[in-house]
XYZ file of C-alpha atoms in Angstrom:
756
model
C -28.295 3.343 -18.018
C -28.461 1.632 -14.833
C -26.325 -1.141 -13.311
C -27.332 -3.795 -10.660
C -27.687 -2.351 -7.176
C -27.898 -4.335 -3.962
C -31.181 -3.944 -2.507
C -31.598 -5.164 1.281
C -34.815 -7.002 1.693
C -34.370 -6.887 5.567
C -36.825 -9.679 6.078
C -35.120 -10.275 9.329
C -32.056 -8.973 11.333
C -30.826 -11.584 13.780
C -28.554 -11.062 16.935
C -27.659 -14.487 18.051
C -25.692 -15.334 21.139
C -23.022 -18.061 21.227
C -20.358 -19.504 23.515
C -17.804 -17.101 22.450
C -19.915 -13.977 21.560
C -22.818 -12.636 19.572
C -23.303 -12.222 15.905
C -25.284 -9.443 14.043
C -26.689 -10.014 10.539
C -29.471 -9.961 8.061
C -30.835 -13.467 7.650
C -32.864 -14.682 4.892
C -34.274 -17.713 6.141
C -34.674 -19.297 2.758
C -34.917 -15.816 0.929
C -32.264 -13.520 -0.116
C -31.081 -10.794 2.307
C -29.714 -8.663 -0.508
C -30.975 -9.080 -4.145
C -29.778 -7.586 -7.382
C -31.971 -5.079 -8.778
C -32.767 -4.609 -12.367
C -30.701 -7.273 -13.754
C -31.256 -11.010 -13.874
C -28.881 -13.920 -14.077
C -26.329 -12.741 -11.334
C -26.130 -14.484 -8.107
C -28.212 -13.372 -5.140
C -27.017 -12.407 -1.513
C -27.311 -15.334 0.895
C -27.827 -14.896 4.650
C -24.614 -13.686 6.221
C -23.220 -12.214 9.455
C -21.828 -8.471 9.100
C -20.260 -8.210 12.532
C -19.781 -9.786 15.677
C -18.850 -8.997 19.323
C -16.840 -11.307 21.632
C -16.782 -11.497 25.313
C -13.851 -8.893 25.619
C -15.859 -6.406 23.634
C -13.897 -6.904 20.393
C -16.235 -6.004 17.427
C -15.161 -7.845 14.235
C -16.575 -6.370 11.059
C -16.682 -8.617 7.965
C -15.958 -6.954 4.737
C -16.618 -8.592 1.415
C -14.788 -5.708 -0.506
C -11.324 -5.968 -1.644
C -8.519 -3.825 0.080
C -6.131 -2.402 -2.456
C -5.102 0.940 -0.843
C -8.536 2.600 -0.630
C -9.087 1.934 3.033
C -12.358 0.201 2.105
C -12.554 -1.763 5.281
C -11.891 1.269 7.561
C -14.775 3.084 5.748
C -17.240 0.236 6.044
C -16.183 -0.644 9.665
C -16.722 3.120 10.647
C -20.196 3.058 9.462
C -20.955 0.231 11.557
C -19.040 1.391 14.552
C -20.496 4.833 14.512
C -24.045 3.553 14.606
C -23.134 0.838 17.084
C -21.413 3.332 19.290
C -18.452 0.848 19.304
C -14.868 1.792 20.854
C -12.776 2.241 17.569
C -10.034 0.718 19.481
C -11.896 -2.518 19.728
C -12.805 -2.822 16.138
C -10.957 -5.048 13.794
C -11.671 -5.986 9.927
C -11.885 -9.255 8.325
C -11.773 -9.477 4.611
C -13.721 -12.766 4.026
C -13.070 -15.367 1.459
C -15.557 -16.503 -1.328
C -17.932 -18.448 0.794
C -21.256 -18.357 -1.096
C -22.993 -17.081 1.930
C -21.585 -13.649 1.132
C -23.255 -13.678 -2.280
C -22.265 -11.083 -4.906
C -18.543 -10.080 -4.210
C -17.262 -7.305 -6.278
C -15.185 -4.261 -5.278
C -15.168 -1.511 -8.392
C -17.201 1.185 -9.770
C -16.712 3.383 -6.721
C -19.601 1.461 -5.330
C -18.323 0.120 -1.881
C -19.318 2.887 0.462
C -22.298 3.937 -1.315
C -23.969 0.460 -1.402
C -22.822 -0.266 2.186
C -23.799 2.865 3.796
C -27.473 2.353 4.372
C -27.146 -1.497 5.008
C -24.298 -1.079 7.523
C -25.969 1.971 9.317
C -29.016 -0.123 9.984
C -26.882 -3.187 10.934
C -25.176 -1.030 13.592
C -28.305 0.543 14.852
C -29.904 -2.766 15.335
C -27.073 -3.797 17.588
C -27.089 -0.573 19.570
C -30.659 -0.914 20.242
C -30.252 -4.447 21.329
C -27.337 -3.849 23.490
C -28.929 -0.901 25.202
C -31.982 -3.084 26.082
C -29.840 -5.852 27.253
C -27.409 -3.262 29.323
C -30.404 -1.644 30.748
C -31.697 -4.910 32.091
C -28.307 -5.735 33.883
C -28.315 -2.267 35.349
C -31.915 -2.540 36.340
C -33.248 0.830 34.527
C -35.375 1.646 31.765
C -33.732 1.484 28.317
C -34.858 4.948 27.847
C -32.582 6.024 30.869
C -29.573 4.856 28.975
C -27.249 5.720 26.237
C -24.655 3.941 24.348
C -21.036 5.349 24.110
C -17.679 3.793 23.124
C -18.599 0.113 23.665
C -20.570 0.447 26.731
C -24.143 1.194 27.867
C -24.376 4.023 30.308
C -27.249 5.006 32.732
C -26.276 8.192 34.932
C -22.593 7.097 36.489
C -23.173 3.491 36.081
C -22.199 1.570 33.024
C -21.798 -1.860 31.434
C -19.532 -2.834 28.559
C -20.741 -4.481 25.530
C -18.179 -7.308 26.439
C -19.757 -7.713 29.819
C -23.285 -7.885 28.332
C -22.179 -10.381 25.770
C -20.556 -12.459 28.649
C -23.601 -12.644 30.561
C -25.164 -14.372 27.532
C -28.854 -14.490 26.319
C -28.506 -11.466 23.905
C -30.687 -12.709 21.339
C -33.027 -10.474 19.333
C -34.789 -10.499 15.945
C -35.728 -7.443 14.133
C -38.597 -7.671 11.465
C -38.389 -5.386 8.236
C -40.697 -3.170 9.857
C -38.908 -2.724 12.872
C -35.779 -2.108 11.230
C -37.140 0.666 9.295
C -38.177 2.277 12.441
C -34.856 2.030 14.113
C -33.423 5.504 15.069
C -30.444 6.089 12.626
C -28.384 8.801 13.947
C -28.220 12.283 12.234
C -25.056 13.707 10.555
C -24.803 15.850 13.480
C -24.756 13.027 16.137
C -21.912 11.107 14.148
C -18.702 10.599 16.129
C -16.550 8.676 13.590
C -18.016 9.254 10.163
C -16.460 12.470 8.598
C -13.820 12.911 11.546
C -10.075 11.921 11.795
C -10.017 8.243 12.797
C -7.078 6.272 12.035
C -7.522 3.570 9.389
C -7.364 0.159 10.561
C -5.337 -1.475 7.780
C -2.270 0.851 8.318
C -0.335 -0.919 10.770
C -0.236 -3.993 9.029
C 0.897 -2.485 5.833
C 3.721 -0.552 7.320
C 5.083 -3.249 9.714
C 5.146 -5.873 6.961
C 2.519 -8.281 8.598
C -0.042 -7.574 5.886
C -0.392 -10.518 3.349
C -0.526 -9.720 -0.285
C -1.024 -12.463 -2.980
C 2.804 -12.638 -3.722
C 3.180 -13.705 0.113
C 0.934 -16.797 -0.171
C 2.934 -19.978 0.053
C 1.984 -23.734 0.625
C 4.177 -26.682 1.564
C 5.531 -28.452 -1.462
C 4.507 -25.785 -3.820
C 6.199 -25.528 -7.329
C 6.770 -22.141 -8.738
C 5.877 -21.338 -12.278
C 6.011 -18.550 -14.831
C 3.936 -18.269 -18.010
C 4.893 -18.001 -21.577
C 2.425 -15.777 -22.989
C 1.343 -16.616 -26.672
C 1.389 -13.927 -29.349
C -2.339 -12.971 -29.101
C -4.789 -13.053 -26.346
C -7.121 -15.198 -28.365
C -6.934 -17.983 -30.821
C -3.231 -19.123 -30.365
C -2.431 -22.654 -30.266
C 0.866 -24.655 -29.209
C 2.550 -26.145 -32.140
C 5.818 -27.240 -30.567
C 7.887 -26.864 -27.352
C 11.749 -27.111 -27.457
C 13.042 -27.457 -23.881
C 16.693 -28.278 -24.739
C 18.102 -25.101 -23.443
C 15.793 -24.866 -20.508
C 16.902 -28.301 -19.169
C 20.134 -26.591 -18.572
C 18.717 -24.309 -15.918
C 19.272 -25.558 -12.373
C 15.773 -26.156 -10.678
C 14.033 -26.582 -14.015
C 10.916 -28.841 -13.278
C 9.631 -28.974 -16.632
C 6.686 -27.434 -18.258
C 2.852 -27.821 -19.099
C 0.904 -27.137 -22.181
C -2.365 -26.110 -20.606
C -5.590 -27.575 -21.782
C -8.467 -25.040 -20.715
C -11.940 -26.033 -21.225
C -12.917 -22.422 -20.077
C -10.851 -20.917 -23.232
C -9.578 -18.371 -20.876
C -5.847 -18.981 -21.758
C -5.563 -20.624 -25.006
C -2.212 -21.584 -26.203
C -0.580 -21.147 -22.684
C 2.575 -22.791 -21.709
C 3.555 -22.840 -18.021
C 7.201 -23.213 -16.938
C 7.992 -24.866 -13.545
C 10.835 -24.691 -11.414
C 11.771 -25.196 -7.549
C 12.060 -21.311 -7.268
C 10.722 -18.282 -9.238
C 14.205 -17.633 -10.198
C 14.478 -21.140 -12.003
C 11.155 -20.775 -13.361
C 12.014 -17.455 -14.830
C 15.237 -18.295 -16.184
C 13.837 -21.520 -17.792
C 11.017 -19.595 -19.303
C 13.477 -17.601 -21.111
C 15.191 -20.396 -22.459
C 12.219 -22.365 -23.320
C 11.135 -21.986 -27.209
C 7.627 -22.200 -27.969
C 6.100 -22.191 -31.643
C 2.615 -21.058 -31.972
C -0.001 -20.413 -34.499
C -2.261 -17.503 -34.130
C -5.554 -16.514 -35.384
C -6.575 -13.584 -37.680
C -5.965 -11.007 -35.099
C -2.300 -11.478 -35.183
C -1.731 -8.526 -37.289
C -4.452 -6.189 -35.823
C -3.156 -2.626 -35.244
C -4.337 0.531 -33.753
C -5.152 1.740 -37.269
C -7.179 -1.282 -37.816
C -9.257 -0.601 -34.739
C -9.764 2.876 -35.568
C -10.725 2.074 -39.114
C -13.237 -0.286 -37.695
C -14.641 2.212 -35.286
C -15.107 4.818 -37.783
C -16.857 2.204 -40.034
C -19.278 1.249 -37.146
C -19.875 4.986 -36.334
C -20.789 5.626 -39.710
C -23.456 3.203 -39.887
C -26.641 4.579 -38.136
C -27.812 0.939 -37.574
C -25.052 -0.013 -35.489
C -24.942 -0.168 -31.668
C -27.249 0.273 -28.965
C -29.236 3.650 -28.442
C -28.735 4.466 -24.923
C -30.725 7.703 -25.029
C -32.855 8.697 -27.850
C -35.130 11.753 -27.256
C -37.507 12.507 -30.279
C -36.468 15.513 -32.530
C -32.669 14.986 -32.785
C -32.619 14.676 -36.415
C -35.156 17.600 -36.828
C -33.236 19.775 -34.657
C -30.158 19.231 -36.663
C -32.078 19.921 -39.981
C -33.284 23.146 -38.470
C -29.992 24.326 -36.816
C -28.554 27.744 -37.413
C -25.301 26.158 -36.916
C -23.731 23.085 -35.863
C -20.536 21.619 -34.364
C -19.015 18.060 -35.276
C -15.923 16.770 -33.731
C -14.194 13.379 -33.255
C -12.283 12.368 -30.136
C -10.089 9.551 -29.535
C -8.058 7.910 -26.951
C -5.079 5.312 -26.822
C -5.153 2.110 -24.940
C -4.294 2.491 -21.399
C -2.611 -0.145 -18.913
C -3.123 -0.750 -15.504
C 0.476 -1.544 -14.247
C -0.409 -2.045 -10.655
C 2.626 -2.269 -8.543
C 2.093 -5.770 -7.555
C 2.200 -7.932 -10.713
C -0.265 -10.744 -11.197
C 0.150 -13.808 -9.222
C -1.988 -16.825 -7.966
C -1.293 -19.832 -5.779
C -3.702 -22.743 -6.431
C -3.898 -26.317 -4.898
C -6.608 -28.775 -3.761
C -7.102 -29.505 -0.025
C -9.653 -31.795 1.200
C -11.698 -31.950 -2.035
C -11.617 -28.046 -2.396
C -9.683 -26.192 -4.858
C -8.064 -23.142 -2.912
C -7.152 -20.121 -4.866
C -4.723 -17.811 -3.050
C -4.517 -14.453 -4.607
C -5.727 -10.751 -4.513
C -8.964 -10.259 -6.356
C -11.597 -7.610 -6.933
C -14.565 -9.728 -8.348
C -14.696 -13.131 -6.817
C -18.111 -13.899 -7.977
C -17.037 -13.302 -11.783
C -14.256 -15.821 -11.776
C -15.627 -18.582 -9.688
C -17.796 -19.872 -12.704
C -14.835 -19.832 -15.030
C -12.672 -21.466 -12.517
C -15.423 -24.295 -12.256
C -15.424 -24.726 -16.055
C -11.782 -24.941 -16.179
C -11.357 -27.450 -13.403
C -14.491 -29.429 -14.297
C -16.034 -28.942 -10.829
C -18.816 -27.292 -9.081
C -18.228 -23.951 -7.410
C -19.011 -25.020 -4.038
C -15.644 -26.892 -4.336
C -13.602 -23.816 -5.069
C -12.879 -21.003 -2.602
C -10.728 -17.853 -3.182
C -8.772 -16.965 -0.193
C -8.420 -13.252 0.344
C -5.254 -11.073 0.309
C -4.447 -7.524 0.128
C -3.919 -6.089 -3.535
C -1.031 -4.376 -4.487
C -2.731 -2.180 -6.512
C -5.994 -3.085 -8.702
C -7.519 -0.219 -10.627
C -9.911 -2.682 -12.260
C -7.275 -5.173 -13.614
C -8.168 -7.746 -10.874
C -11.893 -7.342 -11.687
C -10.898 -10.014 -14.217
C -9.344 -12.803 -12.282
C -8.308 -14.617 -15.475
C -4.780 -14.995 -13.860
C -6.066 -17.638 -11.483
C -7.013 -19.943 -14.142
C -3.463 -21.102 -15.344
C -2.374 -21.553 -11.895
C -5.363 -23.667 -11.075
C -4.851 -25.682 -14.385
C -1.246 -26.293 -13.577
C -2.129 -27.290 -10.085
C -4.620 -29.705 -11.361
C -2.212 -31.441 -13.909
C 0.651 -31.545 -11.636
C -1.235 -32.509 -8.360
C 0.837 -30.000 -6.345
C 0.367 -26.565 -5.406
C 1.575 -24.181 -8.131
C 2.435 -20.603 -7.316
C 2.230 -18.744 -10.486
C 3.849 -15.470 -10.876
C 3.916 -13.086 -13.886
C 6.897 -10.896 -14.662
C 6.011 -7.205 -15.425
C 6.246 -7.951 -19.109
C 3.869 -11.073 -18.802
C 1.617 -8.927 -16.867
C 1.352 -6.321 -19.313
C 1.144 -8.668 -22.317
C -1.752 -10.268 -20.517
C -3.381 -7.149 -19.407
C -7.112 -6.369 -19.809
C -6.294 -2.932 -20.674
C -8.613 0.095 -21.385
C -9.733 -0.164 -25.062
C -8.814 2.499 -27.526
C -11.959 4.587 -28.314
C -13.387 6.759 -31.022
C -16.323 9.261 -30.500
C -18.337 11.487 -32.975
C -20.021 14.410 -31.072
C -22.332 16.561 -32.769
C -24.133 19.550 -31.391
C -26.775 21.691 -32.881
C -27.503 25.320 -32.282
C -30.763 27.344 -32.601
C -31.640 31.011 -32.115
C -29.152 32.995 -29.951
C -26.856 30.139 -29.559
C -29.398 27.952 -27.788
C -28.231 24.267 -27.748
C -31.209 22.426 -29.430
C -29.654 18.862 -29.828
C -26.597 16.612 -29.170
C -25.780 13.342 -30.888
C -22.852 11.336 -29.460
C -21.564 8.234 -30.647
C -18.778 6.145 -28.916
C -17.308 3.012 -30.370
C -14.698 0.716 -28.079
C -14.091 -2.573 -26.921
C -16.589 -3.880 -24.273
C -15.403 -5.362 -21.245
C -18.663 -6.254 -19.899
C -19.630 -7.842 -23.212
C -16.744 -10.078 -23.207
C -16.655 -10.997 -19.467
C -19.992 -10.155 -17.881
C -22.620 -9.982 -20.398
C -25.419 -10.625 -17.713
C -24.494 -6.994 -16.507
C -25.726 -5.589 -19.912
C -28.942 -3.729 -20.011
C -30.786 -2.997 -23.547
C -30.864 0.361 -25.185
C -34.131 2.058 -26.572
C -33.613 -0.221 -29.842
C -33.484 -3.346 -27.684
C -29.740 -4.015 -28.285
C -27.769 -4.640 -25.297
C -24.815 -2.407 -24.330
C -22.081 -2.157 -21.805
C -23.052 0.413 -19.248
C -19.373 0.741 -18.154
C -18.426 1.728 -21.874
C -20.678 4.603 -22.381
C -21.735 5.973 -18.895
C -20.790 9.650 -18.809
C -22.233 10.408 -22.254
C -25.668 10.563 -20.456
C -24.575 13.603 -18.906
C -26.737 16.210 -16.815
C -26.487 19.215 -19.096
C -29.746 20.252 -20.868
C -28.942 20.163 -24.493
C -32.387 19.770 -26.097
C -33.074 16.492 -28.001
C -30.277 14.271 -26.793
C -29.145 11.066 -28.512
C -26.236 8.645 -27.229
C -25.203 5.558 -29.236
C -22.759 2.956 -27.686
C -21.000 0.670 -30.262
C -19.032 -2.522 -29.510
C -15.962 -2.437 -31.549
C -16.095 -6.060 -32.468
C -12.429 -6.207 -33.965
C -11.316 -4.948 -30.658
C -13.177 -7.591 -28.626
C -11.523 -10.325 -30.771
C -7.971 -8.813 -30.801
C -7.669 -8.431 -27.091
C -9.702 -8.713 -23.937
C -10.867 -5.088 -23.076
C -10.834 -4.365 -19.290
C -12.302 -1.979 -16.841
C -9.448 0.591 -15.945
C -10.322 3.231 -13.173
C -13.290 5.221 -14.281
C -13.883 2.807 -17.359
C -16.018 4.632 -20.043
C -16.118 8.081 -18.415
C -12.338 7.899 -19.280
C -13.112 8.659 -22.791
C -16.751 9.703 -22.735
C -15.947 12.777 -20.485
C -13.010 13.603 -22.617
C -15.523 13.879 -25.479
C -18.151 15.629 -23.663
C -16.170 18.357 -21.865
C -14.017 18.969 -24.879
C -17.158 19.502 -27.079
C -18.729 21.899 -24.350
C -15.604 23.811 -24.656
C -15.451 23.851 -28.447
C -19.035 24.851 -28.555
C -18.561 27.738 -26.127
C -15.734 29.223 -28.109
C -17.618 28.716 -31.440
C -20.467 30.783 -29.792
C -18.121 33.316 -28.375
C -19.264 32.773 -24.836
C -17.309 31.881 -21.796
C -16.854 28.079 -21.270
C -17.879 28.649 -17.620
C -20.909 30.589 -18.432
C -21.826 28.170 -21.251
C -21.845 25.205 -18.958
C -23.492 26.773 -15.983
C -26.375 27.780 -18.447
C -26.898 24.209 -19.380
C -26.556 22.862 -15.919
C -29.939 24.250 -15.156
C -31.272 21.138 -13.263
C -34.386 21.277 -15.725
C -36.426 18.250 -16.542
C -34.628 14.784 -16.242
C -31.603 16.822 -14.990
C -33.450 18.074 -12.014
C -32.319 14.877 -9.878
C -34.418 13.199 -7.200
C -36.364 14.492 -4.278
C -36.638 11.094 -2.227
C -33.292 11.301 -0.399
C -31.480 9.300 -2.732
C -28.050 9.972 -4.009
C -28.966 12.037 -6.938
C -30.785 14.776 -4.808
C -30.255 18.231 -6.158
C -29.290 16.931 -9.597
C -27.468 19.337 -12.082
C -27.622 22.296 -9.490
C -25.020 20.245 -7.364
C -22.794 19.864 -10.368
C -22.999 23.683 -11.275
C -22.098 24.421 -7.648
C -18.924 22.504 -7.791
C -18.165 23.830 -11.219
C -18.416 27.367 -9.952
C -16.582 26.789 -7.065
C -13.630 25.295 -8.793
C -13.492 28.144 -11.100
C -13.388 30.672 -8.270
C -10.714 28.882 -6.402
C -8.568 28.796 -9.393
C -9.012 32.342 -10.271
C -10.620 31.580 -13.508
C -11.106 34.637 -15.724
C -8.299 36.335 -14.171
C -4.966 37.660 -16.128
C -2.216 34.969 -16.734
C 1.191 34.903 -17.964
C 1.864 34.628 -21.774
C 1.036 31.130 -23.216
C -0.475 30.075 -19.707
C -4.404 29.333 -19.444
C -6.868 27.632 -17.295
C -9.199 24.984 -18.428
C -12.419 23.755 -17.023
C -14.199 20.450 -17.001
C -16.767 18.846 -14.920
C -18.671 15.272 -14.295
C -21.194 13.420 -12.300
C -18.821 10.586 -12.149
C -19.974 7.241 -13.830
C -23.702 6.690 -13.129
C -26.478 8.948 -12.861
C -27.989 7.351 -9.671
C -24.791 7.811 -7.676
C -23.566 10.988 -9.060
C -20.182 12.267 -7.554
C -20.510 15.933 -8.665
C -16.683 17.010 -9.372
C -15.125 19.749 -11.307
C -11.501 20.506 -12.203
C -9.701 23.606 -13.273
C -6.271 23.010 -14.712
C -3.825 25.624 -15.016
C -1.213 24.915 -17.928
C 1.784 26.633 -19.578
C 2.491 25.585 -23.017
C 5.854 25.917 -24.836
C 5.204 26.959 -28.280
C 8.701 25.783 -29.613
C 8.348 22.147 -28.417
C 4.579 21.607 -27.719
C 5.475 20.525 -24.165
C 2.680 21.060 -21.703
C 3.439 21.721 -17.969
C 0.636 21.331 -15.786
C 1.137 23.885 -13.061
C -2.007 23.480 -10.641
C -5.019 21.307 -10.406
C -8.063 22.618 -8.431
C -10.638 19.906 -7.926
C -14.071 20.354 -5.990
C -16.019 17.328 -5.141
C -19.463 17.127 -3.747
C -19.924 13.378 -2.648
C -22.362 13.773 -0.061
C -21.418 12.577 3.550
C -17.588 11.927 3.560
C -17.391 8.881 5.666
C -13.376 8.672 5.875
C -12.151 12.074 5.242
C -8.438 11.084 4.906
C -9.203 8.223 2.713
C -11.495 10.515 0.681
C -8.701 13.036 0.221
C -6.324 10.291 -0.841
C -8.752 8.930 -3.295
C -9.305 12.337 -5.074
C -5.459 13.095 -5.010
C -4.786 9.628 -6.574
C -7.669 10.026 -9.109
C -6.683 13.473 -10.080
C -3.016 12.568 -10.727
C -4.051 9.385 -12.373
C -6.116 11.748 -14.786
C -3.115 13.948 -15.335
C -1.098 10.567 -16.081
C -3.562 9.397 -18.609
C -3.756 12.861 -20.113
C -0.077 13.498 -20.832
C 2.106 10.448 -19.951
C 0.541 7.145 -20.521
C -0.930 5.707 -23.780
C -0.071 2.221 -25.331
C 0.376 1.198 -28.903
C -1.317 -1.839 -30.071
C 0.512 -3.524 -32.955
C 0.643 -7.055 -34.451
C -1.960 -8.256 -32.068
C 0.038 -7.004 -29.144
C 0.579 -4.240 -26.562
C 4.151 -2.733 -27.540
C 4.902 -0.962 -24.236
C 5.575 -4.020 -21.995
C 7.628 -2.308 -19.207
C 8.118 0.982 -17.372
C 11.023 1.908 -19.742
C 8.456 2.686 -22.686
C 5.353 3.124 -20.670
C 5.740 6.143 -18.732
C 3.334 7.125 -16.375
C 3.579 10.488 -14.297
C 6.686 10.837 -12.502
C 7.000 12.652 -9.159
C 9.014 15.733 -10.716
C 5.770 16.367 -12.976
C 3.137 16.513 -9.949
C 1.668 19.909 -9.876
C 0.197 21.886 -7.148
C -3.055 20.194 -5.964
C -5.945 22.007 -4.360
C -8.856 19.834 -3.432
C -12.046 20.933 -1.770
C -14.986 18.698 -0.514
C -18.589 20.297 -0.395
C -19.918 19.915 3.038
C -23.134 17.811 2.650
C -25.565 15.586 4.612
C -26.630 13.859 1.430
C -26.094 9.954 1.140
C -22.373 9.165 0.480
C -21.335 8.010 -3.231
C -17.964 6.873 -4.653
C -14.783 8.860 -4.854
C -12.232 6.479 -6.287
C -12.860 7.348 -10.166
C -14.789 10.599 -10.664
C -11.693 12.977 -10.672
C -9.884 10.861 -13.257
C -12.308 11.896 -15.697
C -11.974 15.605 -15.326
C -8.378 16.222 -15.608
C -7.825 15.273 -19.055
C -10.354 17.420 -20.743
C -9.461 20.405 -18.476
C -5.918 20.114 -19.531
C -7.003 19.949 -23.138
C -9.297 22.998 -22.565
C -6.389 24.643 -20.880
C -4.170 24.468 -23.616
C -6.708 25.817 -25.934
C -7.094 28.825 -23.454
C -3.279 29.354 -23.259
C -2.318 29.077 -27.028
C -5.636 28.428 -29.059
C -4.492 25.053 -30.018
C -7.403 22.412 -30.008
C -6.312 18.838 -29.122
C -8.723 15.927 -29.708
C -6.735 12.825 -28.839
C -5.418 11.351 -25.545
C -2.720 11.165 -24.462
C -1.719 14.764 -25.534
C 1.699 14.546 -26.975
C 3.835 17.709 -27.721
C 3.836 16.953 -31.488
C -0.064 16.896 -31.399
C 0.129 20.509 -29.708
C 2.536 21.678 -32.435
C 0.313 20.346 -35.100
C -2.790 21.971 -33.435
C -0.805 25.056 -33.322
C -0.440 25.145 -37.075
C -3.928 24.321 -37.733
């Protein structure tokens, strides 16, 4: 279960002088500087410039990742600056636009730091070595007598700044691939910025209001627009439009029935106004009649029924993992466990509703919006507009939240179509209700988990089937590998089921819920598949332990034995240590939380652990949730969450803490407070009056700890999201003996479980 990983070919690293400064970057000279690993069909990385230094010594780091509150630019710039020995006060970040030279542009999956660390370290080291050589020449000394510190080359009491070196000109160096590999990369103990408190570079502009979000984008002569969302995501067609009432709205400028060759927004009407106020009022007054396809009546019950049907069919889906002997182990088992776990739909609800400004300038269509995956939407925009991708550019803005919603850039398509039809800049703004109705939400899921036990309660087999809507199948099928039965699967919809526990013969089956894929557009939401797979795995582990009459902690630790394929790697990659590291964070979380100690009545501590999302970049995470359950009402109060994480080197400590805090609270929100209803082909909870994420008054005590490590850094944005839900479910059982198997956990479900 792998996914594309950028691999630096490092054919050459060029340092080139210019009239204004020097640029530093991997150059391909006809070959890709970064290419995708195990998948084909995705765009390759082209030559590019990673950073530059001007004559004043200002270092500009180009960042291809989207900034949505995670300080990714600061984290990546710190990697470069530390290795370069730059002066942090003279480092700035530029989030680049979708020029093809940047290649694959995507921000998600907790990949950014993990994918950038080695590459940016080498880029920084190459610059440092070249600057020391040039500085030594200016100082008239041997480079070996020099060192670099805070943007200067120093030899004894003499020094020359990077800016002065650049100003002298002539800095031009080429490193071959072999030379790059031999560069002296600093050890962890030599780091001066990584792992230490350094101010995030993006904070000032966010606090003084100078930062630009998509909603801030404007263009001369632009027309505002609000969409009329059809009754279903797919297969709707406009029958008629009545604008009688809309014409009475001051500022109303008409409407457009969109003709979309990309079929991204079928049945869409866009209402135009000279202000958003006017477009909004007119949209409310405009009456549209649609016809809808057969999914117009689909409900949660239909989706569940289809999932059950598919899971019951042994030929359905893709076998992601299929050890020999699974069926034999179940046939010979002394006892078995079988349980079904389900989750509701979950919405993104990013604070900044969707928006996009589109217009044509000098033969190029410009799209101004916040986006997480520019490379995914460009081909769709090209199809919609009927032009080549090199004639379209996505301008970069800060994102007022993303959480996976803006991986799907579909919201740019209607803006572009409207602008093309109107011949003017169009600023399309969604209301909160529009945003929700058009959301690519996390699919409801159904999972069947079975475990077989042999002599002495030994786990001899595990069989896990998961059915859900597949975002990757719908939007990015080129990212889908094939299972052992040669059937493609969405790795983001099943990752997590291939855990690091030693459970004997192990089978994992990923099943696409085809009805879900037709009824709505499944999306990637923070943590994606592990948001449901870990709910099933960690609930089942708890149930198995109780069935066998052993401590859930001891049961897990016994299975996290780092044996066989769970031993991890020994080559310095992210998975070094394997399950041994997961066992360590679990044991630590349990100890910090006082697991096993005496607690008040109806109070319990539950455990859950995860490796994050992908086995080749495991973020070892464990959570202990302490809850109190009201037996009369079924209400669950989470008193404390204790989270321990081993993510290797922590590049930006303050950002890392914020990521784990946010992920933990999001996990709590999904466990008890969120969850949407799908009925009549639509999400029913379209605003925050009915969709009720975690409120501040419900935030529990948090204790978060990072394991000190010198292993390569991995992702932090999502793993903690996936452990809180099962930890709470297991804590409820520990408190009152009620087993819940559905997310979100509503009080009524607890009451019913108490009666069972």
